[in-house]
Tab-separated table of C-alpha atoms in Angstrom:
chain	number	residue	atom	x	y	z
T	716	GLU	CA	204.526	12.480	2.630
T	717	ALA	CA	200.803	12.167	3.288
T	718	GLY	CA	199.233	14.876	5.392
T	719	VAL	CA	196.595	14.562	8.076
T	720	THR	CA	193.583	12.801	6.604
T	721	GLN	CA	190.058	12.921	7.911
T	722	PHE	CA	187.059	10.766	7.010
T	723	PRO	CA	184.360	11.427	6.029
T	724	SER	CA	184.623	14.934	4.618
T	725	HIS	CA	180.892	15.454	5.155
T	726	SER	CA	178.284	13.677	7.238
T	727	VAL	CA	174.590	14.376	7.605
T	728	ILE	CA	172.808	12.441	10.309
T	729	GLU	CA	169.555	12.653	12.199
T	730	LYS	CA	169.342	13.712	15.799
T	731	GLY	CA	169.778	10.698	18.049
T	732	GLN	CA	171.954	8.778	15.633
T	733	THR	CA	175.595	7.876	16.102
T	734	VAL	CA	178.462	9.175	14.002
T	735	THR	CA	182.127	8.251	14.038
T	736	LEU	CA	184.763	10.561	12.648
T	737	ARG	CA	188.207	9.310	11.818
T	738	CYS	CA	191.589	10.999	11.707
T	739	ASP	CA	194.803	9.592	10.316
T	740	PRO	CA	197.714	11.711	11.515
T	741	ILE	CA	201.030	12.111	9.793
T	742	SER	CA	203.086	8.981	10.296
T	743	GLY	CA	205.362	9.276	13.304
T	744	HIS	CA	203.402	12.086	14.947
T	745	ASP	CA	202.722	11.078	18.524
T	746	ASN	CA	200.570	14.122	19.248
T	747	LEU	CA	197.056	14.226	17.890
T	748	TYR	CA	194.502	16.953	18.570
T	749	TRP	CA	190.801	17.286	17.897
T	750	TYR	CA	189.196	20.694	17.468
T	751	ARG	CA	185.707	21.806	16.539
T	752	ARG	CA	184.237	24.879	14.940
T	753	VAL	CA	180.522	25.447	15.316
T	754	MET	CA	178.713	27.977	13.156
T	755	GLY	CA	179.707	31.535	13.940
T	756	LYS	CA	182.160	30.585	16.650
T	757	GLU	CA	185.900	30.199	16.858
T	758	ILE	CA	187.712	26.877	16.547
T	759	LYS	CA	187.815	25.234	19.960
T	760	PHE	CA	190.048	22.552	21.378
T	761	LEU	CA	188.464	19.221	22.245
T	762	LEU	CA	191.264	16.915	23.278
T	763	HIS	CA	194.875	15.881	22.886
T	764	PHE	CA	196.390	12.417	22.568
T	765	VAL	CA	200.000	11.514	23.126
T	766	LYS	CA	200.311	8.194	21.398
T	767	GLU	CA	197.311	6.231	22.669
T	768	SER	CA	196.897	8.165	25.918
T	769	LYS	CA	194.645	11.147	26.510
T	770	GLN	CA	196.880	14.015	27.627
T	771	ASP	CA	194.109	16.583	27.899
T	772	GLU	CA	190.391	16.129	27.316
T	773	SER	CA	189.295	19.345	28.962
T	774	GLY	CA	187.525	20.571	25.842
T	775	MET	CA	185.183	17.613	25.378
T	776	PRO	CA	181.642	19.032	25.608
T	777	ASN	CA	179.971	16.126	27.407
T	778	ASN	CA	179.907	12.360	27.731
T	779	ARG	CA	178.196	11.919	24.379
T	780	PHE	CA	181.621	12.386	22.849
T	781	LEU	CA	184.118	9.526	22.965
T	782	ALA	CA	187.582	9.713	21.472
T	783	GLU	CA	189.961	6.840	21.014
T	784	ARG	CA	193.332	6.342	19.460
T	785	THR	CA	194.034	2.745	18.682
T	786	GLY	CA	197.659	1.757	19.088
T	787	GLY	CA	198.714	5.357	18.909
T	788	THR	CA	197.962	5.561	15.214
T	789	TYR	CA	194.623	6.767	13.854
T	790	SER	CA	191.967	8.286	16.076
T	791	THR	CA	188.196	8.171	16.107
T	792	LEU	CA	185.725	10.600	17.595
T	793	LYS	CA	182.289	9.144	18.214
T	794	VAL	CA	179.217	11.203	18.959
T	795	GLN	CA	176.391	9.190	20.484
T	796	PRO	CA	173.602	10.201	20.443
T	797	ALA	CA	174.102	13.242	18.212
T	798	GLU	CA	172.283	16.471	19.021
T	799	LEU	CA	171.575	19.470	16.811
T	800	GLU	CA	174.204	21.572	18.582
T	801	ASP	CA	176.904	19.081	17.619
T	802	SER	CA	176.807	20.360	14.042
T	803	GLY	CA	180.015	21.978	12.923
T	804	VAL	CA	183.384	21.258	11.405
T	805	TYR	CA	185.641	18.876	13.281
T	806	PHE	CA	189.358	19.277	12.690
T	807	CYS	CA	192.172	16.957	13.545
T	808	ALA	CA	195.792	18.038	13.852
T	809	SER	CA	199.020	16.227	14.543
T	810	SER	CA	202.537	17.212	15.514
T	811	GLN	CA	205.826	15.578	16.394
T	812	VAL	CA	206.560	17.811	19.339
T	813	PRO	CA	203.774	19.223	21.513
T	814	GLY	CA	203.770	22.984	21.427
T	815	TYR	CA	206.401	25.362	20.069
T	816	THR	CA	206.154	23.756	16.685
T	817	GLU	CA	203.829	23.538	13.741
T	818	ALA	CA	200.708	21.410	14.048
T	819	PHE	CA	199.456	20.039	10.725
T	820	PHE	CA	195.702	20.131	10.258
T	821	GLY	CA	193.403	17.891	8.275
T	822	GLN	CA	190.746	19.264	5.962
T	823	GLY	CA	188.035	18.743	8.535
T	824	THR	CA	184.777	16.797	8.697
T	825	ARG	CA	181.634	18.840	8.292
T	826	LEU	CA	178.967	17.296	10.509
T	827	THR	CA	175.345	18.282	10.115
T	828	VAL	CA	172.779	16.970	12.570
T	829	VAL	CA	169.181	17.398	11.389
M	247	SER	CA	184.176	37.321	25.738
M	248	GLN	CA	186.785	35.706	23.530
M	249	GLU	CA	190.330	35.181	24.715
M	250	LEU	CA	191.706	36.080	21.283
M	251	GLU	CA	190.138	38.914	19.330
M	252	GLN	CA	190.837	39.230	15.634
M	253	SER	CA	190.165	42.357	13.659
M	254	PRO	CA	188.760	43.043	11.264
M	255	GLN	CA	186.260	40.185	10.951
M	256	SER	CA	186.269	40.616	7.194
M	257	LEU	CA	188.288	42.585	4.712
M	258	ILE	CA	187.807	43.328	1.037
M	259	VAL	CA	190.728	44.812	-0.852
M	260	GLN	CA	191.751	45.498	-4.397
M	261	GLU	CA	194.603	43.463	-5.801
M	262	GLY	CA	197.911	45.145	-5.136
M	263	LYS	CA	196.849	46.804	-1.887
M	264	ASN	CA	198.520	46.220	1.449
M	265	LEU	CA	196.527	45.026	4.429
M	266	THR	CA	196.905	44.211	8.106
M	267	ILE	CA	195.057	41.759	10.347
M	268	ASN	CA	195.353	42.000	14.116
M	269	CYS	CA	195.104	39.440	16.875
M	270	THR	CA	194.811	40.720	20.445
M	271	SER	CA	194.729	39.046	23.833
M	272	SER	CA	194.339	40.303	27.383
M	273	LYS	CA	196.726	37.570	28.482
M	274	THR	CA	200.335	36.814	27.621
M	275	LEU	CA	200.768	34.715	24.521
M	276	TYR	CA	203.378	31.990	24.871
M	277	GLY	CA	203.273	31.019	21.231
M	278	LEU	CA	201.339	32.707	18.445
M	279	TYR	CA	200.459	30.846	15.270
M	280	TRP	CA	199.022	32.189	12.045
M	281	TYR	CA	197.055	29.844	9.817
M	282	LYS	CA	195.207	30.298	6.557
M	283	GLN	CA	192.144	28.329	5.545
M	284	LYS	CA	190.443	28.068	2.187
M	285	TYR	CA	186.862	26.833	2.019
M	286	GLY	CA	186.661	23.060	2.432
M	287	GLU	CA	190.328	22.752	3.222
M	288	GLY	CA	192.355	22.361	6.335
M	289	LEU	CA	194.363	25.017	8.101
M	290	ILE	CA	197.649	25.825	6.428
M	291	PHE	CA	200.435	26.899	8.759
M	292	LEU	CA	201.913	30.291	7.927
M	293	MET	CA	204.152	31.328	10.803
M	294	MET	CA	204.830	30.892	14.491
M	295	LEU	CA	206.096	33.623	16.819
M	296	GLN	CA	207.300	33.151	20.357
M	297	LYS	CA	209.486	36.007	21.471
M	298	GLY	CA	208.347	39.514	22.243
M	299	GLY	CA	209.237	41.793	19.354
M	300	GLU	CA	209.741	38.860	17.002
M	301	GLU	CA	209.009	39.348	13.320
M	302	LYS	CA	208.916	36.754	10.568
M	303	SER	CA	208.312	36.987	6.844
M	304	HIS	CA	207.428	34.543	4.136
M	305	GLU	CA	207.031	35.798	0.620
M	306	LYS	CA	204.714	38.791	0.911
M	307	ILE	CA	203.396	37.999	4.383
M	308	THR	CA	204.958	39.417	7.546
M	309	ALA	CA	203.877	38.640	11.092
M	310	LYS	CA	204.940	40.388	14.263
M	311	LEU	CA	204.465	39.741	17.968
M	312	ASP	CA	204.590	42.828	20.158
M	313	GLU	CA	207.022	43.275	23.032
M	314	LYS	CA	204.393	42.508	25.644
M	315	LYS	CA	203.370	39.382	23.751
M	316	GLN	CA	199.712	40.297	23.830
M	317	GLN	CA	199.172	41.336	20.238
M	318	SER	CA	200.208	40.069	16.852
M	319	SER	CA	199.714	41.521	13.412
M	320	LEU	CA	199.792	39.897	10.008
M	321	HIS	CA	200.661	42.164	7.122
M	322	ILE	CA	200.273	41.304	3.452
M	323	THR	CA	202.090	43.438	0.936
M	324	ALA	CA	200.768	43.863	-2.593
M	325	SER	CA	197.866	41.457	-2.098
M	326	GLN	CA	196.910	38.959	-4.797
M	327	PRO	CA	193.737	36.910	-5.356
M	328	SER	CA	195.685	33.874	-4.134
M	329	HIS	CA	195.849	35.494	-0.698
M	330	ALA	CA	192.089	35.251	-0.305
M	331	GLY	CA	190.813	32.995	2.441
M	332	ILE	CA	190.271	32.925	6.191
M	333	TYR	CA	193.198	33.948	8.350
M	334	LEU	CA	193.256	32.554	11.858
M	335	CYS	CA	195.467	33.316	14.777
M	336	GLY	CA	195.969	30.603	17.341
M	337	ALA	CA	197.852	30.887	20.584
M	338	ASP	CA	199.352	28.883	23.367
M	339	MET	CA	197.849	30.664	26.353
M	340	GLU	CA	199.496	28.709	29.133
M	341	ALA	CA	202.806	29.493	30.763
M	342	GLY	CA	205.829	27.287	30.425
M	343	GLY	CA	204.512	25.409	27.445
M	344	THR	CA	202.235	23.442	29.729
M	345	SER	CA	199.445	23.473	27.202
M	346	TYR	CA	201.287	20.830	25.174
M	347	GLY	CA	200.270	22.348	21.889
M	348	LYS	CA	196.659	23.078	22.796
M	349	LEU	CA	195.731	26.198	20.868
M	350	THR	CA	193.140	28.889	21.495
M	351	PHE	CA	191.920	30.465	18.249
M	352	GLY	CA	190.543	33.797	17.233
M	353	GLN	CA	187.328	33.849	15.233
M	354	GLY	CA	189.119	34.426	11.965
M	355	THR	CA	189.347	37.175	9.356
M	356	ILE	CA	187.772	36.604	5.957
M	357	LEU	CA	189.928	38.186	3.267
M	358	THR	CA	188.628	38.854	-0.226
M	359	VAL	CA	190.974	40.204	-2.882
M	360	HIS	CA	189.394	41.619	-6.019
M	361	PRO	CA	191.433	41.368	-9.212
């Protein structure tokens, strides 16, 4: 069984540009989470999808971040326009049941904004 | 201040030694998860604890959640180089499971095991 897959693994963009990160969850997992770790800080929650609906987007930093989940399958996280402070590692996780069970994480996308 | 404090921040041990990593919160933990991360890889699930006083083991790793459900410890017995990596505790901080799987993480503990 394939795990959670994230694309790209690394991205280097200039300030002001747009970047789109993609996450393919484990097949059949309705719950999809985005997290971010910026340098020197702990991993922080960004948002949670249940199928194609946003259950909780309380962790989204600002309106430069847009997350979508087409048809309840893969998800994209777009940053537009990117700022220097957006640099970090973006993780995606998926689970069958929300909470009280294991969430499977992808390998992360390392985003560097220069 | 952080909601979850991990200690120590880094740890260097000789192969074969035992070690303990702690994860402490000022609030009740409704689910406590331990993950391990190697550089460039995702988080690998180790164990989940929910009940006060609960203890779980897998191979040489044991995790406990205290009775008050505000502190967890991860203990590795007879450490090996393969145990090296970043250990992260993550917790469900909201009562009644209302967080729907949203986790709050500690800052991580970097473990180095010298052969």
